[in-house]
Short mmCIF file of C-alpha atoms and ligand atoms in Angstrom, two decimals:
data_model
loop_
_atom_site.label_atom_id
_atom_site.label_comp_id
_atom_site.label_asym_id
_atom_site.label_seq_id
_atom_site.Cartn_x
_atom_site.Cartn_y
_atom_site.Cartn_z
CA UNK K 1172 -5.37 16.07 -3.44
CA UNK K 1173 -9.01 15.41 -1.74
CA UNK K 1174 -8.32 12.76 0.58
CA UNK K 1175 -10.68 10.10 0.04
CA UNK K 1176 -12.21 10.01 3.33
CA UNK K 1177 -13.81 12.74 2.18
CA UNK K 1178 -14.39 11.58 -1.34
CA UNK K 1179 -17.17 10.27 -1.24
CA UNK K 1180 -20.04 12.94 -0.15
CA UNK K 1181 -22.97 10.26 0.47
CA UNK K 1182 -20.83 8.23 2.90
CA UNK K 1183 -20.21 11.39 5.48
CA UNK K 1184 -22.51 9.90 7.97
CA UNK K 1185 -20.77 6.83 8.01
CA UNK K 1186 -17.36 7.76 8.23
CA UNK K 1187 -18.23 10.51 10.53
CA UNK K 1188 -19.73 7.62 12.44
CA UNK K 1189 -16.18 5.49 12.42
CA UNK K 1190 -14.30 8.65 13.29
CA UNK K 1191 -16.18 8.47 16.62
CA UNK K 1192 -15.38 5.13 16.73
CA UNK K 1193 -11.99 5.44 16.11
CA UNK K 1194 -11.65 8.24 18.34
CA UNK K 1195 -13.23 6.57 21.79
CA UNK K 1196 -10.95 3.78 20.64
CA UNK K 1197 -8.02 5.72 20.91
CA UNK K 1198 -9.07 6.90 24.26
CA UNK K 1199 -10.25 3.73 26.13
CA UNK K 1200 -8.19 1.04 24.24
CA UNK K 1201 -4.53 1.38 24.01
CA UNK K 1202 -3.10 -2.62 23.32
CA UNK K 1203 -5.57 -4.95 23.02
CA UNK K 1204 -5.84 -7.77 20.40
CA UNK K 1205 -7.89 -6.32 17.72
CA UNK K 1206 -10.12 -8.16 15.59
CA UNK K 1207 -12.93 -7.29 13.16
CA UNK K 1208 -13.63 -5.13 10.37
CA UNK K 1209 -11.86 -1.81 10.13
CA UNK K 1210 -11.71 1.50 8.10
CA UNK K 1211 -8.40 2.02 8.99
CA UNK K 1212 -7.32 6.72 9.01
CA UNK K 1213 -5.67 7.81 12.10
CA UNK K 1214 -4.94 11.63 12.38
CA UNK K 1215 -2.98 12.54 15.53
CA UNK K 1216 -4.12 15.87 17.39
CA UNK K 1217 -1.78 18.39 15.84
CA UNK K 1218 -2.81 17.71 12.22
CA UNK K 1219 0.02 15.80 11.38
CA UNK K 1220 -1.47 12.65 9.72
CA UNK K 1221 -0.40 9.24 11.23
CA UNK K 1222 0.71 6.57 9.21
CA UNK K 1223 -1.50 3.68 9.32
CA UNK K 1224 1.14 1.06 10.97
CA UNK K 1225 1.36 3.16 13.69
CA UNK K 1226 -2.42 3.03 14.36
CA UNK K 1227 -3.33 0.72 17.44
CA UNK K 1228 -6.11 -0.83 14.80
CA UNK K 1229 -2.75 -2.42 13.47
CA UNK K 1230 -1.69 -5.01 15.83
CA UNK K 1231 -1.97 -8.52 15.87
CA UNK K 1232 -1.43 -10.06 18.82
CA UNK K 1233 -0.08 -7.63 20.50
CA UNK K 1234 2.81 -7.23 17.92
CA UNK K 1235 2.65 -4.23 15.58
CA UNK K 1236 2.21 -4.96 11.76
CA UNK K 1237 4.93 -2.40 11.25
CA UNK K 1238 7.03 -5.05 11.19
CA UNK K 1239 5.43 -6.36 7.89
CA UNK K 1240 6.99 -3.12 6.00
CA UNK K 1241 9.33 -3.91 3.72
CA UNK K 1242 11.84 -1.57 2.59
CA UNK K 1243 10.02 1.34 3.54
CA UNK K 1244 11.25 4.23 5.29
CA UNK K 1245 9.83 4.74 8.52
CA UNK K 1246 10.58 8.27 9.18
CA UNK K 1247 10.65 9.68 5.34
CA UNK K 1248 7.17 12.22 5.09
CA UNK K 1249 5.27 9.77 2.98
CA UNK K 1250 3.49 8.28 5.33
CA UNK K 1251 0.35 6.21 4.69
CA UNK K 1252 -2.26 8.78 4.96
CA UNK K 1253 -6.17 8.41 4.60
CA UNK K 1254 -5.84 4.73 3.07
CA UNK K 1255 -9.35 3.36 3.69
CA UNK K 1256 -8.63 -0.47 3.33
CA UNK K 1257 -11.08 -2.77 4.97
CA UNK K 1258 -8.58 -4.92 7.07
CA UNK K 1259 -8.83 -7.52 9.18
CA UNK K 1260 -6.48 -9.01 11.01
CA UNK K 1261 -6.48 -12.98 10.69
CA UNK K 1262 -5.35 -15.20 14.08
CA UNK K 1263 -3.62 -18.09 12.71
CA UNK K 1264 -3.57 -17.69 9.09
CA UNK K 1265 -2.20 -20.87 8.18
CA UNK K 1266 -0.31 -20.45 4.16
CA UNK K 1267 -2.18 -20.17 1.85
CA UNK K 1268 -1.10 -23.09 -1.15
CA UNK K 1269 1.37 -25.96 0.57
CA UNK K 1270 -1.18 -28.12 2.02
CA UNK K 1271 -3.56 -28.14 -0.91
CA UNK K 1272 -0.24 -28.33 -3.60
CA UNK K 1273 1.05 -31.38 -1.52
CA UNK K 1274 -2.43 -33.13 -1.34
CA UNK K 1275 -3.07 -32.01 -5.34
CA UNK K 1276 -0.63 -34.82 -7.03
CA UNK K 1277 -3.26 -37.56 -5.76
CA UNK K 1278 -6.33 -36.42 -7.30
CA UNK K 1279 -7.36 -36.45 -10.77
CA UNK K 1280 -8.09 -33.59 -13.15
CA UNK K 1281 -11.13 -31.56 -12.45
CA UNK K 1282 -13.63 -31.00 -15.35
CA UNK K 1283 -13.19 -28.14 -17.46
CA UNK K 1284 -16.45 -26.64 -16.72
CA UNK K 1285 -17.94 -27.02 -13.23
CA UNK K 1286 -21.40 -29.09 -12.51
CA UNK K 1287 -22.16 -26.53 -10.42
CA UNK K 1288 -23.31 -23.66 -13.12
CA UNK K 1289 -26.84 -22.01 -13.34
CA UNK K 1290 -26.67 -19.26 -15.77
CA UNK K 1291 -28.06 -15.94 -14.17
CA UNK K 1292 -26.57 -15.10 -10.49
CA UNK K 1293 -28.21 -12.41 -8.19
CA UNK K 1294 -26.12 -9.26 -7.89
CA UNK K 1295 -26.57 -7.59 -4.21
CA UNK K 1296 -25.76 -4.09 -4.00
CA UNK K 1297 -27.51 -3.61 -0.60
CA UNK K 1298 -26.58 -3.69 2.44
CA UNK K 1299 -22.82 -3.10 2.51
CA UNK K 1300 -21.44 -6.11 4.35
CA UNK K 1301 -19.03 -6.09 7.39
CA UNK K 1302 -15.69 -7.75 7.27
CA UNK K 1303 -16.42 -10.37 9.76
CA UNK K 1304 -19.90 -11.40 8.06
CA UNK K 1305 -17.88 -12.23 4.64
CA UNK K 1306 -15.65 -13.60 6.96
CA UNK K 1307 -17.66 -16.37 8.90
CA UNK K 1308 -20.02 -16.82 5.63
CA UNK K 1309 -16.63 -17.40 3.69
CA UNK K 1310 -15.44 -19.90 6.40
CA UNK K 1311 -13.80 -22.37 3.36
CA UNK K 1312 -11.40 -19.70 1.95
CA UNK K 1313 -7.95 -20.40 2.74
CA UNK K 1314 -5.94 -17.29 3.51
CA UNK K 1315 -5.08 -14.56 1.05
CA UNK K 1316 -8.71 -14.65 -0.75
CA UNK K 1317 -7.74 -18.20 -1.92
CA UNK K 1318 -9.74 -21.07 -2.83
CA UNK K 1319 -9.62 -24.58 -4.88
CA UNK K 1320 -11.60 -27.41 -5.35
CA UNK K 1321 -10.55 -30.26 -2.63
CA UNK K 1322 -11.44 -33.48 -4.55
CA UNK K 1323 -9.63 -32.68 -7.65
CA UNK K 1324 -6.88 -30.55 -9.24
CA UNK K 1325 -7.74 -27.52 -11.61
CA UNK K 1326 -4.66 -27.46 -13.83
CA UNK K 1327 -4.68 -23.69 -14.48
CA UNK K 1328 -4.55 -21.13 -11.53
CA UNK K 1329 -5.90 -17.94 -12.06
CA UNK K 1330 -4.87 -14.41 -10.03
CA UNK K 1331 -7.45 -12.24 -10.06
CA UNK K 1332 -6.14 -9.08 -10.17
CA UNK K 1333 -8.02 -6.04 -8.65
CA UNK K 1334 -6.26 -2.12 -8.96
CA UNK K 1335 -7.57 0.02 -6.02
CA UNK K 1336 -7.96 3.00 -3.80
CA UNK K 1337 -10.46 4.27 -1.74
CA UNK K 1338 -13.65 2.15 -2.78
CA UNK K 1339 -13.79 0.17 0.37
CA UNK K 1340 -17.83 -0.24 0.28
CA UNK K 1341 -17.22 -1.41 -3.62
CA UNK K 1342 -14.55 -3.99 -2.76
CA UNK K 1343 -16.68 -5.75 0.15
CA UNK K 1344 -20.03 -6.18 -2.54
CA UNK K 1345 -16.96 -7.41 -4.77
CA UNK K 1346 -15.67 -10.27 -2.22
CA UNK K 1347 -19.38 -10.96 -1.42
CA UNK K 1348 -19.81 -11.48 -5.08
CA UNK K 1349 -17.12 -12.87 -6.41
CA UNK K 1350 -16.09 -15.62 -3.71
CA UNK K 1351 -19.19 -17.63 -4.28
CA UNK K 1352 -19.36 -17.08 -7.98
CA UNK K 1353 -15.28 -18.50 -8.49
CA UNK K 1354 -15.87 -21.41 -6.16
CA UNK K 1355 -18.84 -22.35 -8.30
CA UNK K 1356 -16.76 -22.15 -11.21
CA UNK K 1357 -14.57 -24.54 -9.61
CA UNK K 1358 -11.46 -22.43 -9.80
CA UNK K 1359 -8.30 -22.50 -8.23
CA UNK K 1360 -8.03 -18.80 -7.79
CA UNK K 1361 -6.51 -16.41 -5.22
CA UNK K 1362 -7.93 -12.80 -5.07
CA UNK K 1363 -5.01 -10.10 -5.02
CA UNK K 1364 -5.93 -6.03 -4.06
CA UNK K 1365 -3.31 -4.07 -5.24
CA UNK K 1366 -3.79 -0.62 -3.48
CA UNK K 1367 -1.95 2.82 -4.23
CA UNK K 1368 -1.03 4.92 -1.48
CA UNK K 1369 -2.75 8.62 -1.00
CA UNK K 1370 0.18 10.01 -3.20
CA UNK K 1371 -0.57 11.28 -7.00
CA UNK K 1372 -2.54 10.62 -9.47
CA UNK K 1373 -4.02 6.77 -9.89
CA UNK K 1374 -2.41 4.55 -11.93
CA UNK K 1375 -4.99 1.38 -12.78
CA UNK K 1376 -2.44 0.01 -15.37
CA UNK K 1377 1.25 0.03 -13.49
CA UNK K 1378 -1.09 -1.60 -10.42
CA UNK K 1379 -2.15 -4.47 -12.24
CA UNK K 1380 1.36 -4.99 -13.52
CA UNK K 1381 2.58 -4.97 -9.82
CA UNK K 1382 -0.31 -7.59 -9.17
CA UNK K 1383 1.45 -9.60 -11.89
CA UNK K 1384 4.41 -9.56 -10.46
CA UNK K 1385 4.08 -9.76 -6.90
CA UNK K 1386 1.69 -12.66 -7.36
CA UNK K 1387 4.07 -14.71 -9.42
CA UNK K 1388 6.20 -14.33 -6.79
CA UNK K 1389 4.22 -16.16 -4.59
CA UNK K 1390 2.63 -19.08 -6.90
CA UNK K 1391 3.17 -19.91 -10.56
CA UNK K 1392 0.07 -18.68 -11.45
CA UNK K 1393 -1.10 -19.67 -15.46
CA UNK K 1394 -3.82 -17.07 -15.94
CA UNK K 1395 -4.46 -13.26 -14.70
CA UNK K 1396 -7.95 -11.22 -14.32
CA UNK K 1397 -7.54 -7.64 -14.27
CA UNK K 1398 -10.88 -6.51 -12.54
CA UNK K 1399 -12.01 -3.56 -11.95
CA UNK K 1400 -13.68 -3.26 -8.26
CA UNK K 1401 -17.17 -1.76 -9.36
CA UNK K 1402 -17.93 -4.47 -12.07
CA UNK K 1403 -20.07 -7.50 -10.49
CA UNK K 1404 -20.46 -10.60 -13.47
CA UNK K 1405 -24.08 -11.40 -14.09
CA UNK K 1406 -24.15 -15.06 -15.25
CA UNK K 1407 -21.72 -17.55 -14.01
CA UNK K 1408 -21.23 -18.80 -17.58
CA UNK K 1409 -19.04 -16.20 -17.82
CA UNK K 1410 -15.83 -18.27 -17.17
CA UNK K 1411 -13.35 -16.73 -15.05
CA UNK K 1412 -10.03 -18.29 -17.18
CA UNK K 1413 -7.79 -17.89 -20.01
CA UNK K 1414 -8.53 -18.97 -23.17
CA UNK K 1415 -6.21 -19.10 -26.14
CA UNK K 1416 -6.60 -15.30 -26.99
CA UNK K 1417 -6.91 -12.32 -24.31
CA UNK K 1418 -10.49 -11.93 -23.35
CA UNK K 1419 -12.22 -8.99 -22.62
CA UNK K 1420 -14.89 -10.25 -19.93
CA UNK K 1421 -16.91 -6.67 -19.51
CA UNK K 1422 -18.46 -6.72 -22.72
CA UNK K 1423 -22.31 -5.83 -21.81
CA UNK K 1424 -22.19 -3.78 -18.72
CA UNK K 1425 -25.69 -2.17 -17.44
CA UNK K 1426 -23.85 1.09 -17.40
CA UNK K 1427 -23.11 0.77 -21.07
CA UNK K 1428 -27.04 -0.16 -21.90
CA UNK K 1429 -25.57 -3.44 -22.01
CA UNK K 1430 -23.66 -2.78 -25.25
CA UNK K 1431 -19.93 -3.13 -26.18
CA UNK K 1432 -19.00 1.03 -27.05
CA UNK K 1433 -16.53 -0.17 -29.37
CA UNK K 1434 -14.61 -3.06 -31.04
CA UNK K 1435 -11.45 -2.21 -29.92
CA UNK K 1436 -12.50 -1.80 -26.15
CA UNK K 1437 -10.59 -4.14 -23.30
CA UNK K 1438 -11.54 -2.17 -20.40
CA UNK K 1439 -13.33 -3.34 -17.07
CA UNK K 1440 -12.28 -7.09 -16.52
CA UNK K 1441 -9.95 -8.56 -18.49
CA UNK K 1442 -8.41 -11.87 -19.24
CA UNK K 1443 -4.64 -12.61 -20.12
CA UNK K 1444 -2.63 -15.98 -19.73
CA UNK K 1445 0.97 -15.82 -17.95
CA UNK K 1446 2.42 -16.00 -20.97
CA UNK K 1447 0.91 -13.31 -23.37
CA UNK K 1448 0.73 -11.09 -20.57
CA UNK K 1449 5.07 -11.38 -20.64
CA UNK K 1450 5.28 -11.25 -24.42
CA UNK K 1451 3.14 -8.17 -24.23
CA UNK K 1452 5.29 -6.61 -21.89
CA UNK K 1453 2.46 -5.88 -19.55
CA UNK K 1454 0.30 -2.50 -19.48
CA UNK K 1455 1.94 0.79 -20.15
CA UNK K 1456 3.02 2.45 -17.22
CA UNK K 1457 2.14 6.01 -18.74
CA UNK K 1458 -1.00 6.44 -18.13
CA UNK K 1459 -1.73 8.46 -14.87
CA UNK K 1460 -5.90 9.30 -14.01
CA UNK K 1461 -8.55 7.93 -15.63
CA UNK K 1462 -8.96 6.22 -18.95
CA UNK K 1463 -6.80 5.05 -21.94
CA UNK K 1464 -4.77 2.24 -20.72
CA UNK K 1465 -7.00 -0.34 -21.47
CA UNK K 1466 -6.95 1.11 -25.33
CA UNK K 1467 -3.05 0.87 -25.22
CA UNK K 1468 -3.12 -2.51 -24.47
CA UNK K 1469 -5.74 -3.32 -27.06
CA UNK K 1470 -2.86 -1.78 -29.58
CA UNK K 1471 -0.15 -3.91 -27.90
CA UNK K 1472 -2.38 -7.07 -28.30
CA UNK K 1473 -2.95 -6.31 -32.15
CA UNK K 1474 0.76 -5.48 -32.20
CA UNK K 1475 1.51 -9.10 -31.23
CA UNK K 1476 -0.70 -10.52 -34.13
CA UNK K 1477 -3.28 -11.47 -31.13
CA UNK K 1478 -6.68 -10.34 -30.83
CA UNK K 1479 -9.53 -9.94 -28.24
CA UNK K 1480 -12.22 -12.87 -27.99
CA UNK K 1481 -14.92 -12.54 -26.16
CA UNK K 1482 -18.07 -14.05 -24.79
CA UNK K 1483 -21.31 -13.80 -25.82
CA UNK K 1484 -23.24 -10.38 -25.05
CA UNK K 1485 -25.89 -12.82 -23.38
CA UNK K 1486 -23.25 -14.21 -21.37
CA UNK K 1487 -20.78 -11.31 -20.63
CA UNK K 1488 -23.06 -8.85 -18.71
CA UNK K 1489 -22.22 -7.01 -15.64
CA UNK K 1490 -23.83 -4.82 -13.04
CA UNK K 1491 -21.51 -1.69 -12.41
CA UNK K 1492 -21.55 -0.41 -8.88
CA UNK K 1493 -22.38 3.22 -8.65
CA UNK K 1494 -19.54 5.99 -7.98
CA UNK K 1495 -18.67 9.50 -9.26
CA UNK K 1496 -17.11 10.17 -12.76
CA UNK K 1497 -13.45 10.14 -12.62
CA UNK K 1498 -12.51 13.52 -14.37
CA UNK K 1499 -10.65 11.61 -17.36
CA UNK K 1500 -6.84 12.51 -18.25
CA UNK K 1501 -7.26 14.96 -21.00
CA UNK K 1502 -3.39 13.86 -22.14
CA UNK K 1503 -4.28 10.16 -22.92
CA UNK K 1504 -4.73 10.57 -26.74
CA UNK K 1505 -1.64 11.91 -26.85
CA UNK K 1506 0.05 8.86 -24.52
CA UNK K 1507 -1.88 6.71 -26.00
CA UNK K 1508 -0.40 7.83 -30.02
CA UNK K 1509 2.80 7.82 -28.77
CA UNK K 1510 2.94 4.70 -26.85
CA UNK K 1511 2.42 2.60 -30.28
CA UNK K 1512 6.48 3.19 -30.22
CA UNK K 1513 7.27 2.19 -26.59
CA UNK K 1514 5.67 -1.52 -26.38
CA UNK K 1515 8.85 -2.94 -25.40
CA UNK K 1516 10.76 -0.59 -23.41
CA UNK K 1517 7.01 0.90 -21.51
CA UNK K 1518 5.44 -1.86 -19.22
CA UNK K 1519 6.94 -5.03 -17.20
CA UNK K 1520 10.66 -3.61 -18.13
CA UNK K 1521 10.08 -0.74 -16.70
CA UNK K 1522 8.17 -0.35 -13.72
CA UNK K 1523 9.29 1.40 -10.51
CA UNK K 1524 7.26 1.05 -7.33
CA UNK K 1525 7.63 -0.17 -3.30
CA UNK K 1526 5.89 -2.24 -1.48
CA UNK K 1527 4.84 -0.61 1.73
CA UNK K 1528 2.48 -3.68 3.32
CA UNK K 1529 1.86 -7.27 1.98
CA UNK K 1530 -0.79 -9.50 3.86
CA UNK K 1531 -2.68 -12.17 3.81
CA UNK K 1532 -6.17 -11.62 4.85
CA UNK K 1533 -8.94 -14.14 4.87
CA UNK K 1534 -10.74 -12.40 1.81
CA UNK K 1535 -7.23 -11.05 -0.11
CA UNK K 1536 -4.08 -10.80 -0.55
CA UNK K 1537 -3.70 -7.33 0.13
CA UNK K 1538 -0.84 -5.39 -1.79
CA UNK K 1539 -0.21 -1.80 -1.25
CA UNK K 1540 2.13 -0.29 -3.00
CA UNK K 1541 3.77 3.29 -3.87
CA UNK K 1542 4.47 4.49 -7.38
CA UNK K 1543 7.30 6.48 -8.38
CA UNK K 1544 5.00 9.58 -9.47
CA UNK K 1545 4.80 10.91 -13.23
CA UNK K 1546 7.35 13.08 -14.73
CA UNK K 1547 6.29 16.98 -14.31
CA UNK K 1548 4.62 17.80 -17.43
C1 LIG N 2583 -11.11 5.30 -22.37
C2 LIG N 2583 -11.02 3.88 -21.89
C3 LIG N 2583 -12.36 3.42 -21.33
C4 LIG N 2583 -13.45 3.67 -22.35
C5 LIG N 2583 -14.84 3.29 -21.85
C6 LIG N 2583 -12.24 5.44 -23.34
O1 LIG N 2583 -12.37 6.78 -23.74
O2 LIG N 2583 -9.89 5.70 -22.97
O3 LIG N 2583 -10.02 3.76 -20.91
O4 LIG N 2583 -12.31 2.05 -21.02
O5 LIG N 2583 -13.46 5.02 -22.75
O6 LIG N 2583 -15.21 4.01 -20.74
MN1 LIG N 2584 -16.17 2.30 -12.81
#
């Protein structure tokens, strides 16, 4: 498995760069309180990777975030290797709903569509910004990437849900995007980043299940966006809720010559209430590598005598962010034929996975999570 420090070949400078970094670090700072924006991957001396919690980068305070882990085992070989997550520890994080939930039952109902929209938005792929930039320019967001409107209540609350791993540059032109663009939309929304650990293949679809239900365990959210990290929405038109039907948000994406490659297509961003996301029993766990489980939930939606709306090619463009090809999972046909049997038992019902860290960042909600790997083929 490449580990994706080394992924990405353009970025070498940069993370050779950090490794200094990280390296005088080690040497000249051994407990201080450590703020600001870091590419957290530790390797001790004798090759033996260090897990991330036992970094230095992770304290807070002076206390080690270790003591965030939940139900992991310390010792066991799977430690957190090469994770690249852009984290930033937060001083007094103060939670991220009660005040504004207690405050909420004075104020009337805000408008279904915000004042506040233009139509086109500029999309900034250059320069990369730090962690504490977004973080002073994003001064309003309540902790855990949350956000929502102060003079009135928004009666639905969205999770945007965003599957992850290794794209660090990707998800900080995301947050730079995307904060400003919700608030205008006069959301309530919280922004979760559900990362998989260094071990197996990638699995976009069990992540955004976990999103699903790790964020309802914090707030009784009414509507979920499944984004994908590279895709930044073009027009702020494009309404970041759920209507009566799933909506498929990505429908013109530059990438795509700003055409929809099929009908049946519900990849990218999507956009499924609470509720149908339950009945539908969530995304197939099956699918491991790139591609296909976007199509299996199409078939699960149709299955359910519900269909895919969405909005306007005029309205529903994106820019994608640029990255190398995924090598796609030659097996997904297959999965995919099969899985028109498994609806009910392959999804929510059946998903096995750990939590390894859960925190609250300015920006996110940061999720990371281990997967029970696929069955050997
Ligand atoms: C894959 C989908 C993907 C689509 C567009 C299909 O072949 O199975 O997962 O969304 O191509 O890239
Ligand atoms: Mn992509």
């Amino acid at each position: 498995m490449t580990p994706c420090l080394l992924q990405n070949t353009p970025y070498k400078g940069l993370f050779l760069l950090i490794l200094i970094f990280v390296a005088l670090e080690y040497i000249f700072n051994s407990s201080s309180d450590i703020r600001g924006a870091i590419f957290n991957t530790t390797k001790s001396r004798n090759n033996n990777y260090v897990p991330l919690w036992k970094s230095l980068w992770f304290k807070e305070n002076g206390t080690n975030i270790s003591t965030n882990l939940r139900n992991y085992n310390l010792n066991s070989s799977n430690s957190l290797d090469y994770i690249v997550t852009p984290f930033y520890v937060i001083g007094n994080a103060t939670s991220m709903y009660s005040e504004n939930d207690i405050i909420s039952t004075n104020r009337p109902s805000c408008p279904d569509i915000s004042q506040y929209l233009y139509g086109k938005v500029h999309i900034s792929k250059h320069p990369v910004p730090s962690v504490q930039t977004l973080q002073h320019r994003f001064a309003w967001l309540r902790a855990g990437g949350h956000w929502s409107p102060l003079n009135c209540t928004v009666n639905k609350k969205v999770a945007i849900v965003i599957p992850f791993r290794c794209r660090a540059e990707h998800l900080l032109l995301f947050l730079q995007h995307m904060h400003p663009f919700l608030k205008k939309q006069q959301l309530d929304y919280t922004i979760f980043v559900l990362e998989q650990d260094n071990k197996g293949p990638f699995n976009r679809a069990s992540l955004m299940n976990i999103g699903y239900i790790e964020a309802l365990k914090l707030r009784k959210f009414d509507c979920f966006i499944f984004h994908d990290v590279d895709l930044l929405p073009e027009d702020d038109r494009n309404l970041y809720t759920c209507p009566e039907q799933p909506r498929h948000m990505s429908v013109a994406v530059d990438m795509f010559s700003y055409k929809l490659p099929y009908p049946a297509i519900f990849g990218g961003v999507s956009a499924i209430s609470t509720e149908h996301f339950k009945l539908l029993n969530g995304f197939s766990n099956s699918f491991w590598g790139w591609g296909g489980e976007d199509d299996d939930m199409s078939n699960r939606i149709r299955h359910h005598h519900l269909y895919i709306s969405r909005y306007p090619i005029a309205i529903a463009r994106y820019t994608m962010l640029r990255h190398r090809k995924d090598s796609p999972n030659p097996h997904r046909f297959n999965v995919l034929k099969k899985g028109q049997k498994l609806f009910d038992r392959d999804g929510l019902n059946s998903l096995t996975y750990e939590v390894l860290m859960e925190k609250e960042t300015l920006l996110y909600t940061w999720i990371l999570v281990k997967l029970k790997p696929p069955p050997t083929r």
